[in-house]
Coordinates of C-alpha atoms in Angstrom, one line a residue:
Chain A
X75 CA 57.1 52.7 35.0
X76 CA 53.4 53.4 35.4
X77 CA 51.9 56.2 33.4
X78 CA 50.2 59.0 34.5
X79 CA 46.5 59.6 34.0
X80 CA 46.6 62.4 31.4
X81 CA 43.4 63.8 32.3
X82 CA 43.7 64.3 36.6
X83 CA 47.5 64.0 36.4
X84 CA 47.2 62.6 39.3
X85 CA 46.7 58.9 39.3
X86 CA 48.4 55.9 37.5
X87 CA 46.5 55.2 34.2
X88 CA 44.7 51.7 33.7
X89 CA 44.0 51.8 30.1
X90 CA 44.7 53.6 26.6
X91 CA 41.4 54.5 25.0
X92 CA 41.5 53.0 21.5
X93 CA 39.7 56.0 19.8
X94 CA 41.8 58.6 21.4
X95 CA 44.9 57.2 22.5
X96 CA 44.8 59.0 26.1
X97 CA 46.0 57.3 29.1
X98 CA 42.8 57.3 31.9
X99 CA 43.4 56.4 35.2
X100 CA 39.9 54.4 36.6
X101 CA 38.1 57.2 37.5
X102 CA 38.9 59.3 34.4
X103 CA 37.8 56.3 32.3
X104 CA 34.4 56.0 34.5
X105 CA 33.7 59.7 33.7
X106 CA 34.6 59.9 29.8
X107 CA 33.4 57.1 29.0
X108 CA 30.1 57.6 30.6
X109 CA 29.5 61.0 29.5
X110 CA 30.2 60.1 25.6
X111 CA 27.4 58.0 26.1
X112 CA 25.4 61.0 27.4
X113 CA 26.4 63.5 24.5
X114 CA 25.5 60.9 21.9
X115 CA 22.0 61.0 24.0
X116 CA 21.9 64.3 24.1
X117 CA 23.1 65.2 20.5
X118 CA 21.1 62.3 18.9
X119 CA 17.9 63.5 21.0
X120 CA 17.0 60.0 21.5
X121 CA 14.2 59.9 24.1
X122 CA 12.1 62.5 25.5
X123 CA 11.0 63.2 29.4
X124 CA 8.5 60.6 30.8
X125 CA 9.0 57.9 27.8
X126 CA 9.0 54.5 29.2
X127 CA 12.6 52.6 27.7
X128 CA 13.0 49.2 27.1
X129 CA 16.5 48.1 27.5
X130 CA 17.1 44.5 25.6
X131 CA 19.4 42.7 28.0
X132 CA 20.5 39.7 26.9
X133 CA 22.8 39.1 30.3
X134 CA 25.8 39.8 27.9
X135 CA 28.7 42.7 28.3
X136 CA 27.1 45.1 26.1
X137 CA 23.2 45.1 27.4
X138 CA 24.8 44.7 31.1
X139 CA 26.9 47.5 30.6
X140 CA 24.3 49.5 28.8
X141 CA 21.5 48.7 31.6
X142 CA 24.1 50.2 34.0
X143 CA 24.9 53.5 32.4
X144 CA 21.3 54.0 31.7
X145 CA 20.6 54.0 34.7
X146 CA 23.3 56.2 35.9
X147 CA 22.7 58.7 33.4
X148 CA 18.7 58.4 33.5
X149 CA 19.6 59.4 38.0
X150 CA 22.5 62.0 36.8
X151 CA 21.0 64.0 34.0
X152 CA 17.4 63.9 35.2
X153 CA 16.2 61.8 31.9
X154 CA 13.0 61.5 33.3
X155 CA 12.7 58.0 31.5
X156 CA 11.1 55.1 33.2
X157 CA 13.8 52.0 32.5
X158 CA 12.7 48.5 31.6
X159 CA 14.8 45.3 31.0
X160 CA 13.3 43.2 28.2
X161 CA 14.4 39.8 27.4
X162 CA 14.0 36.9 24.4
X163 CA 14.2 33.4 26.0
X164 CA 15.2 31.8 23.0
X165 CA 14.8 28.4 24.5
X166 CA 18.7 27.3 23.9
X167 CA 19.3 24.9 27.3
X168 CA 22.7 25.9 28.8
X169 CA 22.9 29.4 27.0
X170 CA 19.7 31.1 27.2
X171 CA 18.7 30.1 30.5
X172 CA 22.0 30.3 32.1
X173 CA 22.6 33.9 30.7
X174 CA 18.7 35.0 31.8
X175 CA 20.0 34.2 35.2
X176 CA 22.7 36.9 35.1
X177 CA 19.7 39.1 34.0
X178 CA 17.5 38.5 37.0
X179 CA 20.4 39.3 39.0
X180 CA 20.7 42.8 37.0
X181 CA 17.5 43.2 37.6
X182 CA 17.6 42.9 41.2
X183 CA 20.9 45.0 41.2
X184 CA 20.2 47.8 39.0
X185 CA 16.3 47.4 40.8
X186 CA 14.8 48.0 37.2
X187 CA 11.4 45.9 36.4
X188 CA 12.1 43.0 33.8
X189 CA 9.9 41.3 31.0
X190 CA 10.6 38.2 29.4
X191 CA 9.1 36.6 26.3
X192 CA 10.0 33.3 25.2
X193 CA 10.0 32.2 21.6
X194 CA 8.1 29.1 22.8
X195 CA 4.7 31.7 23.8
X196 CA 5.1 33.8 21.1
X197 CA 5.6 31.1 18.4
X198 CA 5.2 27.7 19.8
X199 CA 8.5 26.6 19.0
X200 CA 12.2 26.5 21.0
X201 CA 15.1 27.1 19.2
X202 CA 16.2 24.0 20.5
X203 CA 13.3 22.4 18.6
X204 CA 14.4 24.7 15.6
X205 CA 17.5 23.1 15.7
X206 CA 16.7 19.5 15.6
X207 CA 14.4 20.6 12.8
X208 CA 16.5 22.5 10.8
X209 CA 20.2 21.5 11.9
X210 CA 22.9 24.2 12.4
X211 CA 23.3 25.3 8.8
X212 CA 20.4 27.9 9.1
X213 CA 19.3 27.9 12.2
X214 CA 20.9 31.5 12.8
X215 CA 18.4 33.1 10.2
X216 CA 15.8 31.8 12.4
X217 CA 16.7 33.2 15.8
X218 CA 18.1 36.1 13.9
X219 CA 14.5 36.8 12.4
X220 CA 12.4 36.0 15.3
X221 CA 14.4 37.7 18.1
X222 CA 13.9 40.9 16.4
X223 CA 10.2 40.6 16.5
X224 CA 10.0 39.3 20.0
X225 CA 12.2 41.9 21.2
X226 CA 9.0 44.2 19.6
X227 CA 6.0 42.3 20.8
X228 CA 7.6 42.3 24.4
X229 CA 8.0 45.9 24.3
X230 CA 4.4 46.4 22.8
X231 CA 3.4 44.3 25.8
X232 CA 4.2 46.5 27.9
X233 CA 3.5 50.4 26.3
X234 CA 7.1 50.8 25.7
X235 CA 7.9 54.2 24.2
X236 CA 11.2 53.1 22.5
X237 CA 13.9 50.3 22.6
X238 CA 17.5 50.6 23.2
X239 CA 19.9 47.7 22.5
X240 CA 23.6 47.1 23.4
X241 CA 25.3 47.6 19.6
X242 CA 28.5 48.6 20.0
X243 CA 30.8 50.6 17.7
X244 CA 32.7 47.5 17.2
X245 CA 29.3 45.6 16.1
X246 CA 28.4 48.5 13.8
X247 CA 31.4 48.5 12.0
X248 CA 31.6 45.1 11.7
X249 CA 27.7 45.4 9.7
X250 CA 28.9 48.2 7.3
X251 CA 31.5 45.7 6.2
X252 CA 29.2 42.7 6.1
X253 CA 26.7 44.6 3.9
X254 CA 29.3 46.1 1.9
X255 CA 30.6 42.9 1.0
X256 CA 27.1 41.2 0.3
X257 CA 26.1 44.4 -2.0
X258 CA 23.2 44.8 0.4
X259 CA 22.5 48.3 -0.3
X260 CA 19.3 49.0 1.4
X261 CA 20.8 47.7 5.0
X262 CA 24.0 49.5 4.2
X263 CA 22.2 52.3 3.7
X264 CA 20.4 51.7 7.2
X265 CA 22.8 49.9 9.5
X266 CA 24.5 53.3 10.7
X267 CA 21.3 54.8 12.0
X268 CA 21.2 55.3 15.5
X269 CA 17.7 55.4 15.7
X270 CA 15.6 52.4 13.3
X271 CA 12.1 51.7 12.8
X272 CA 10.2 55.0 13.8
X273 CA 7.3 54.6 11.4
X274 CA 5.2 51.7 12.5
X275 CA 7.3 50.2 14.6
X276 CA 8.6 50.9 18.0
X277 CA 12.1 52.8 17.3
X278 CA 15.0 51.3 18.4
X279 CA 18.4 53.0 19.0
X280 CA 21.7 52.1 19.9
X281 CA 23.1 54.4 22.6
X282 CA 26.5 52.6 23.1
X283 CA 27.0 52.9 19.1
X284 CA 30.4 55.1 19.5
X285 CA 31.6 52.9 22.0
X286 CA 34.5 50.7 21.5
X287 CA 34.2 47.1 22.5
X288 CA 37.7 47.3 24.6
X289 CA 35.8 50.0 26.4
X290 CA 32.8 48.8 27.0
X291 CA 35.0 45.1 28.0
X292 CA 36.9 47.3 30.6
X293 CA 34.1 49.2 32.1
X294 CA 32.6 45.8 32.7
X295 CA 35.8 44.8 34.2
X296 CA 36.9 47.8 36.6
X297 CA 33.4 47.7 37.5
X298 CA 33.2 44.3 38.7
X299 CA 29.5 44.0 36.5
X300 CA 28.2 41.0 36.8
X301 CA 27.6 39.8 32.8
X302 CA 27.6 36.2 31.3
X303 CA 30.3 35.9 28.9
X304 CA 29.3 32.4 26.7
X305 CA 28.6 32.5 23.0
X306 CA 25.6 31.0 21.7
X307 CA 26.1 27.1 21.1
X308 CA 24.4 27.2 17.7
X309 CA 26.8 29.3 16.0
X310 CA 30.0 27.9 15.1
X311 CA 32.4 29.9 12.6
X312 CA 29.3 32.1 11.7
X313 CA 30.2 33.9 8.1
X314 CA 30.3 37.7 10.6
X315 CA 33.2 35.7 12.8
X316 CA 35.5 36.2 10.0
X317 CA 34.1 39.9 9.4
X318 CA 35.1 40.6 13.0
X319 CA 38.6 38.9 12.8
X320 CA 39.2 41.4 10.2
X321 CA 37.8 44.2 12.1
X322 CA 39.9 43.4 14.9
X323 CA 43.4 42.8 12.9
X324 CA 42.4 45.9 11.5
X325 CA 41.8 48.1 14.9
X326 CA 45.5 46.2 15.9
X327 CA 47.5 48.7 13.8
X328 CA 45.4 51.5 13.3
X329 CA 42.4 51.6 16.7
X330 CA 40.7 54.4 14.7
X331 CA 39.8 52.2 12.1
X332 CA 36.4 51.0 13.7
X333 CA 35.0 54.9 14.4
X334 CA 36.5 55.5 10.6
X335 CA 34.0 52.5 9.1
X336 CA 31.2 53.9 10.4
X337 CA 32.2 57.3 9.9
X338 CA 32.6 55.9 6.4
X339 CA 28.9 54.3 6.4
X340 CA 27.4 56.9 7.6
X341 CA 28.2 59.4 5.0
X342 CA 27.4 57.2 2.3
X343 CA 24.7 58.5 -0.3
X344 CA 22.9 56.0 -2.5
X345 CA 21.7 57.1 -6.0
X346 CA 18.9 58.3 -6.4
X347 CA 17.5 55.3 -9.5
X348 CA 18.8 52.5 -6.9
X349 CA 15.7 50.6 -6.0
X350 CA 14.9 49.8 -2.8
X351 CA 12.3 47.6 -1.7
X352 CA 9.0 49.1 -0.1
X353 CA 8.2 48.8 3.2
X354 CA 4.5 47.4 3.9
X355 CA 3.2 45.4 6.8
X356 CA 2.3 41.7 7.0
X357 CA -0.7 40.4 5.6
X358 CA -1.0 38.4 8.3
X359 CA 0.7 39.3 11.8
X360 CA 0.8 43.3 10.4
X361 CA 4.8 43.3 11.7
X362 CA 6.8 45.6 9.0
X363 CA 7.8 43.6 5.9
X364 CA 8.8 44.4 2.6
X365 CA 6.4 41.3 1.1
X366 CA 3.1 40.4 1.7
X367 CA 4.3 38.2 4.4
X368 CA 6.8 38.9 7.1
X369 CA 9.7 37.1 7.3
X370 CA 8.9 35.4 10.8
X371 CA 5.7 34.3 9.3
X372 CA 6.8 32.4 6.4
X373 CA 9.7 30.7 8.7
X374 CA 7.1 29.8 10.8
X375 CA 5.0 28.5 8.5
X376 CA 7.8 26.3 7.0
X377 CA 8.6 24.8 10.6
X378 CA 4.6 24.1 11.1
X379 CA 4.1 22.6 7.3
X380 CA 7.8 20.7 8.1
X381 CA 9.5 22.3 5.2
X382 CA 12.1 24.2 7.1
X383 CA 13.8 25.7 4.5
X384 CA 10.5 28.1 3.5
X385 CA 11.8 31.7 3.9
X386 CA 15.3 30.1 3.7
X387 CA 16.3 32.4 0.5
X388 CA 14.2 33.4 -2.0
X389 CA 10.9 32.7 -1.4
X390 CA 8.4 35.5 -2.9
X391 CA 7.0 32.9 -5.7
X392 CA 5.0 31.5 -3.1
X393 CA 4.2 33.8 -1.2
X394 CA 0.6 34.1 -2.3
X395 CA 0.2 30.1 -2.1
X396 CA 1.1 30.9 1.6
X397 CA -1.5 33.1 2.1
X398 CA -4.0 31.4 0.8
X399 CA -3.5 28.5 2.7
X400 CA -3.0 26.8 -0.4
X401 CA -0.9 23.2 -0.3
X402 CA 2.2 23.2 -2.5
X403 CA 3.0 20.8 -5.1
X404 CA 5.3 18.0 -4.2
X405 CA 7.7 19.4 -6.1
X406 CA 8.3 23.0 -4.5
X407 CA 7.9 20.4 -1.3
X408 CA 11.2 18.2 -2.2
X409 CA 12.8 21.1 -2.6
X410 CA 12.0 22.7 0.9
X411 CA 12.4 19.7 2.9
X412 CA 15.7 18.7 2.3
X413 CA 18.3 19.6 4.7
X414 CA 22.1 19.3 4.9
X415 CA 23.7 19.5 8.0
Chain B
X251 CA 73.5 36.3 36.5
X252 CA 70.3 34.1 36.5
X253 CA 66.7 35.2 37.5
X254 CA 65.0 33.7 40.2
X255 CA 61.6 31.8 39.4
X256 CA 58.6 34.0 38.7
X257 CA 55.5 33.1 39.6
X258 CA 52.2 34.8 38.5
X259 CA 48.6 34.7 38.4
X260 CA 47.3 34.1 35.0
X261 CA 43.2 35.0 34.4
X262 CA 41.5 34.1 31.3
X263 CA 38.1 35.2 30.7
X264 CA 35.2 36.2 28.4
X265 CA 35.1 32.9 26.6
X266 CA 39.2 32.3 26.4
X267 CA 38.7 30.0 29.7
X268 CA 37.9 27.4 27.6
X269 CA 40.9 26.9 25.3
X270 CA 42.5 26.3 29.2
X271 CA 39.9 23.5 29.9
X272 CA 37.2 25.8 31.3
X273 CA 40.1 26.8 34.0
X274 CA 39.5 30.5 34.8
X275 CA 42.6 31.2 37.3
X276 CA 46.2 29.4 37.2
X277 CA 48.8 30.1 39.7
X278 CA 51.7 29.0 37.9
X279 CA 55.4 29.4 38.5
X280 CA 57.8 30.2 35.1
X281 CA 61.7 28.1 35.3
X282 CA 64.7 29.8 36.0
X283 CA 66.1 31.2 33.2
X284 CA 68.9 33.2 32.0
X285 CA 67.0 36.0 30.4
X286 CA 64.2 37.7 32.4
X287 CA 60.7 36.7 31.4
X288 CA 58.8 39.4 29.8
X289 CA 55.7 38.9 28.1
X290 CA 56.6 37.8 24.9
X291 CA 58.0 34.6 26.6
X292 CA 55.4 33.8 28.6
X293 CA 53.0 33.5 25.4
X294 CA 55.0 31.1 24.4
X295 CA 55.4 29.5 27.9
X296 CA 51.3 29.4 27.8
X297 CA 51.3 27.6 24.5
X298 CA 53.5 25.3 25.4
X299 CA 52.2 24.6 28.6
X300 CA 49.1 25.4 29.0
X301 CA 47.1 25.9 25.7
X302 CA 44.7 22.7 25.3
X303 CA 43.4 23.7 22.1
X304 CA 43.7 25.4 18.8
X305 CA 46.8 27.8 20.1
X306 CA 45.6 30.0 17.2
X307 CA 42.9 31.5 18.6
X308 CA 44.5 32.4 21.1
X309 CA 48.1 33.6 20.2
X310 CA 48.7 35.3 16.4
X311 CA 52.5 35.6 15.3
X312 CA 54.1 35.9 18.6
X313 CA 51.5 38.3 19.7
X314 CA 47.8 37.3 21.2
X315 CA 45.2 37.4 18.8
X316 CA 43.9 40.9 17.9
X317 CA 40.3 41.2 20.5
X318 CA 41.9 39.7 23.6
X319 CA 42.3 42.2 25.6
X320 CA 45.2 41.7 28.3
X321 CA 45.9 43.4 31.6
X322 CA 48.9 43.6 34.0
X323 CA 48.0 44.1 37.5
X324 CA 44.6 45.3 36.4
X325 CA 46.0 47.8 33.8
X326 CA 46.2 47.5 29.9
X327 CA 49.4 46.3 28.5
X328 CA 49.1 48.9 26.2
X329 CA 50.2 51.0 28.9
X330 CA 53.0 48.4 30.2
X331 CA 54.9 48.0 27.5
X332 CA 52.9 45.3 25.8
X333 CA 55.1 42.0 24.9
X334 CA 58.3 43.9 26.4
X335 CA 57.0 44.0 30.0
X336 CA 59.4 42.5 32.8
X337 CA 57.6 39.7 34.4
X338 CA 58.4 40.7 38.3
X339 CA 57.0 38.0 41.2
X340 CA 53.5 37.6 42.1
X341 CA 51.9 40.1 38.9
X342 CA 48.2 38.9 38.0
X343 CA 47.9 38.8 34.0
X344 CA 44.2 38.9 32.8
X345 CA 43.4 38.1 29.4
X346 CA 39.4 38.7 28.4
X347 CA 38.6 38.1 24.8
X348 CA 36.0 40.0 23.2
X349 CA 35.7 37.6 20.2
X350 CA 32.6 36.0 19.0
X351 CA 31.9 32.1 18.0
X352 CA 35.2 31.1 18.0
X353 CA 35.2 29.1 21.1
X354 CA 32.5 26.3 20.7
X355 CA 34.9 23.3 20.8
X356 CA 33.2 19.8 19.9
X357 CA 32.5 17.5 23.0
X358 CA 33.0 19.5 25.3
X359 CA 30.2 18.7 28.4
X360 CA 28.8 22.5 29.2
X361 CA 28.1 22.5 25.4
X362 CA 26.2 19.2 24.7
X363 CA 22.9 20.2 25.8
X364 CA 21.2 18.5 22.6
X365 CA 23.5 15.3 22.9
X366 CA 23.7 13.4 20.0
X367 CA 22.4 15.9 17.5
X368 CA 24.7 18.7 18.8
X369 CA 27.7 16.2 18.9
X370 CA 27.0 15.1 15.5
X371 CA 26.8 18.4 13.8
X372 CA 29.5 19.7 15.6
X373 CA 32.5 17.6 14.2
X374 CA 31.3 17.7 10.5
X375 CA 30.3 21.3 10.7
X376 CA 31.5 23.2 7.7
X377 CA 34.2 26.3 8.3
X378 CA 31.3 28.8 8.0
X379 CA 27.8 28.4 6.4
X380 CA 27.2 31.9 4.8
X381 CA 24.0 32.8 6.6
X382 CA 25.2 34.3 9.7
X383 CA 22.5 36.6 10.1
X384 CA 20.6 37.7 7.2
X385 CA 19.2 34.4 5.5
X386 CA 20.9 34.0 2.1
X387 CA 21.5 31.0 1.1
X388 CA 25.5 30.3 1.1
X389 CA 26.2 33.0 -1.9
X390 CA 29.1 32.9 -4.6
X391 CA 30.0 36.3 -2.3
X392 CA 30.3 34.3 0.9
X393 CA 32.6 31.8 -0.9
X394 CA 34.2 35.1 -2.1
X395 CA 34.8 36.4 1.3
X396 CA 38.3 35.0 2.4
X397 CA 39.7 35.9 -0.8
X398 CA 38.1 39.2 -0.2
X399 CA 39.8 39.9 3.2
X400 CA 42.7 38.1 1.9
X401 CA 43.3 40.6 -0.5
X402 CA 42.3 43.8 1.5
X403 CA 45.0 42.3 3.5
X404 CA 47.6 42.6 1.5
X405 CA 46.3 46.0 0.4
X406 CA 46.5 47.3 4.0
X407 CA 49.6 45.6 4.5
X408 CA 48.4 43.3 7.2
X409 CA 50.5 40.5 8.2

């Protein structure tokens, strides 16, 4: 009954890997799976000797798993890279500060230094505070928004050379859908790069990006790593659940299908006439935006002036009233206060 | 001839516990039967038996949903035999899903840190609200969507 490992011939197998469909025993798995990560290092060229890497760990499978194999490979291929784990306390009670636990413990197991930044220092507000303001129907845009900056301004903090985060194949495929289907050319375009952000901004890069979720599940599993496994409380049915459900029907009958999408995505050319917006910098924080204001600044703003859905949508027409610190009529206000739950 | 009773650990994990009240490990023991119990059974043993909400994310056509991932005696089913695997005594089945979002079920005590907002929200929330993560407002293309995957689908010939 049990298989044979069809790399040592030797032991029984524990799992058939998705993207090949080879039987590994434990071991086998360990070593493939681990070294893939290394040639997509390697072959990508993503850090250099001496650079100081942030890992984002959110205390979830993916940044727990990729803390761990950083590390491993950092000791086993002589990186030279000196590790950090760097955390966004979102301020969600029973969420965040349950899964920041798991990453103190990491920490203290994988003996790397650790940074956290809270949305409450960097912007004065909790999500929890978001979310009685805004109620769940957007609330996602916000921490979607201001994690990525905080993830930036902790790493800035602390001289970090580059960022690493946990995406997974699984997660990348899942985005060339989701921007496929939204016609959102310019993050199509980007969302297969496995290096982001280089002008300006610290780059960011996705080591794990060929690695299937089931892998990545298993390693955690066989392991025995200790990650937090709860989904965030504010996001019910989130429109990218139903992406993944597809995804995952999809990698039922054929498993290559998630290495294919972003095979797919990344050889996608855009036209040349298709417009893209420019990037610039904030007028007023001098984060990279493609309008005078960032993003995070014109959410903010919203929450502060209590007109949470500012920056929800469109919101370029008053941008410069923004700037200028100039009140809005009552009006554009009716329309921004408004919120249905 | 019939088979004796079968009794297993079942392990549920990465966010399934809480379709089984939160309940990580059960030691159960199947009936006697006349058939031996393989895996296909048992899923419908679980549902019947165990489930405590919304069997469908947790079992699809007589399968488990596609992103749980299930091993027997610490090794994937894939390997096993999947649905046809004999049940013998004393196996440990471990099912971890990998799915996001799906498992915030209203009421429920860990999730009711914000009380009376959170509770409120909760049962009148809509099916999905179209700005998972980049900020549009709800679009024509998110209403779109399921008829979207509906039809890729059917083009793909997916059940």
């Amino acid at each position: 009954m049990p298989v044979c490992c069809s790399a040592c011939e030797v032991k029984n197998a524990v799992l058939r890997r998705p993207k090949t469909g080879h039987s590994l025993c434990k071991e086998c798995f360990f070593w493939a799976f681990e070294e893939e990560v290394h040639q997509t290092i390697i072959s990508a060229g993503l850090f250099r000797r001496g650079e100081t890497v942030g890992i984002g760990a959110s205390g979830g499978k993916d940044s727990t798993v990729l803390a761990h194999v950083m590390k491993l490979l950092n000791k086993r291929h002589d990186y030279g890279l000196n590790l950090i784990l760097l955390s966004v306390d979102e301020g969600i009670t029973g969420y965040r500060d349950d899964s920041l636990e798991t990453v103190k413990r990491n920490q203290q197991q994988y003996e790397l230094p650790l940074k956290i930044v809270s949305y409450e220092e960097l912007y004065g507000w909790t999500m929890d505070d978001i979310v009685k303001q805004v109620g769940l129907k957007n609330n996602c845009t916000f921490c979607g928004v201001f994690r990525r900056q905080a993830l930036d301004r902790g790493a800035m903090m602390l001289h970090v050379d580059k960022i690493c985060t946990g995406h997974n194949a699984d997660d990348i495929a899942e985005t060339v859908l989701m921007n496929f289907l939204r016609g959102d050319i310019a993050r199509l375009r980007r969302c297969t790069f496995i290096t982001t952000g280089s002008e300006g901004a610290i780059p960011r890069c996705k080591p794990l990006k060929y690695a299937y979720e089931k892998e990545i599940v298993l390693y955690a599993y066989f392991k025995k790593l200790d990650y937090f496994s709860t989904e965030c409380i504010y996001s019910p049915n989130a429109y990218r659940g139903y992406a993944r459900a597809f995804l995952k029907d999809l990698e039922s009958i054929r498993p290559s299908a998630i290495i294919d999408i972003i095979h797919s995505g990344e050889n996608l050319s855009v036209k040349e006439d298709v417009k893209m917006p420019v990037q610039g910098t904030c007028a007023r924080c001098g984060y990279i935006s493609s309008q005078k204001l960032c993003k995070a600044c014109v959410l903010l703003e919203g929450l502060n002036r209590g007109l949470p859905k500012l920056g929800i949508g469109k919101h370029h027409k008053l941008q410069h009233k923004l700037l200028a610190q100039e009140p809005l009529t009552e009006r554009e206000q009716r329309k921004l206060k408004n919120v249905d739950f | 001839m019939m088979a004796a009773p079968v009794s297993l650990l079942l392990e549920f994990g990465g966010g399934a516990e809480l379709l089984f009240d939160g309940i990580k490990k059960h030691h159960v023991t199947l009936p006697i039967q006349t058939e031996p119990w393989d895996v296909r059974h048992l899923l419908t043993w679980i549902r019947e038996n165990l489930l405590k909400e919304r069997p469908e994310l947790f079992i699809q056509g007589e399968s488990v949903r596609p992103g749980i991932l299930v091993l027997i005696n610490d090794s994937d089913w894939e390997l096993m035999g999947e649905l046809d695997y004999t049940l013998q005594n004393q196996d440990n089945v471990v099912f971890i899903s990998t799915l996001h979002g799906d498992y915030v079920l209203p009421g429920r005590g860990k999730w009711v840190p914000l009380c009376a907002s959170y509770t409120f929200v909760q049962e009148n929330a809509p099916q999905y609200n179209g700005s998972g993560t980049a900020g549009e407002e709800s679009s024509p293309l998110a209403q779109t969507f399921d008829r979207v995957l509906l039809s890729c689908k059917e083009a793909l010939f997916i059940p």
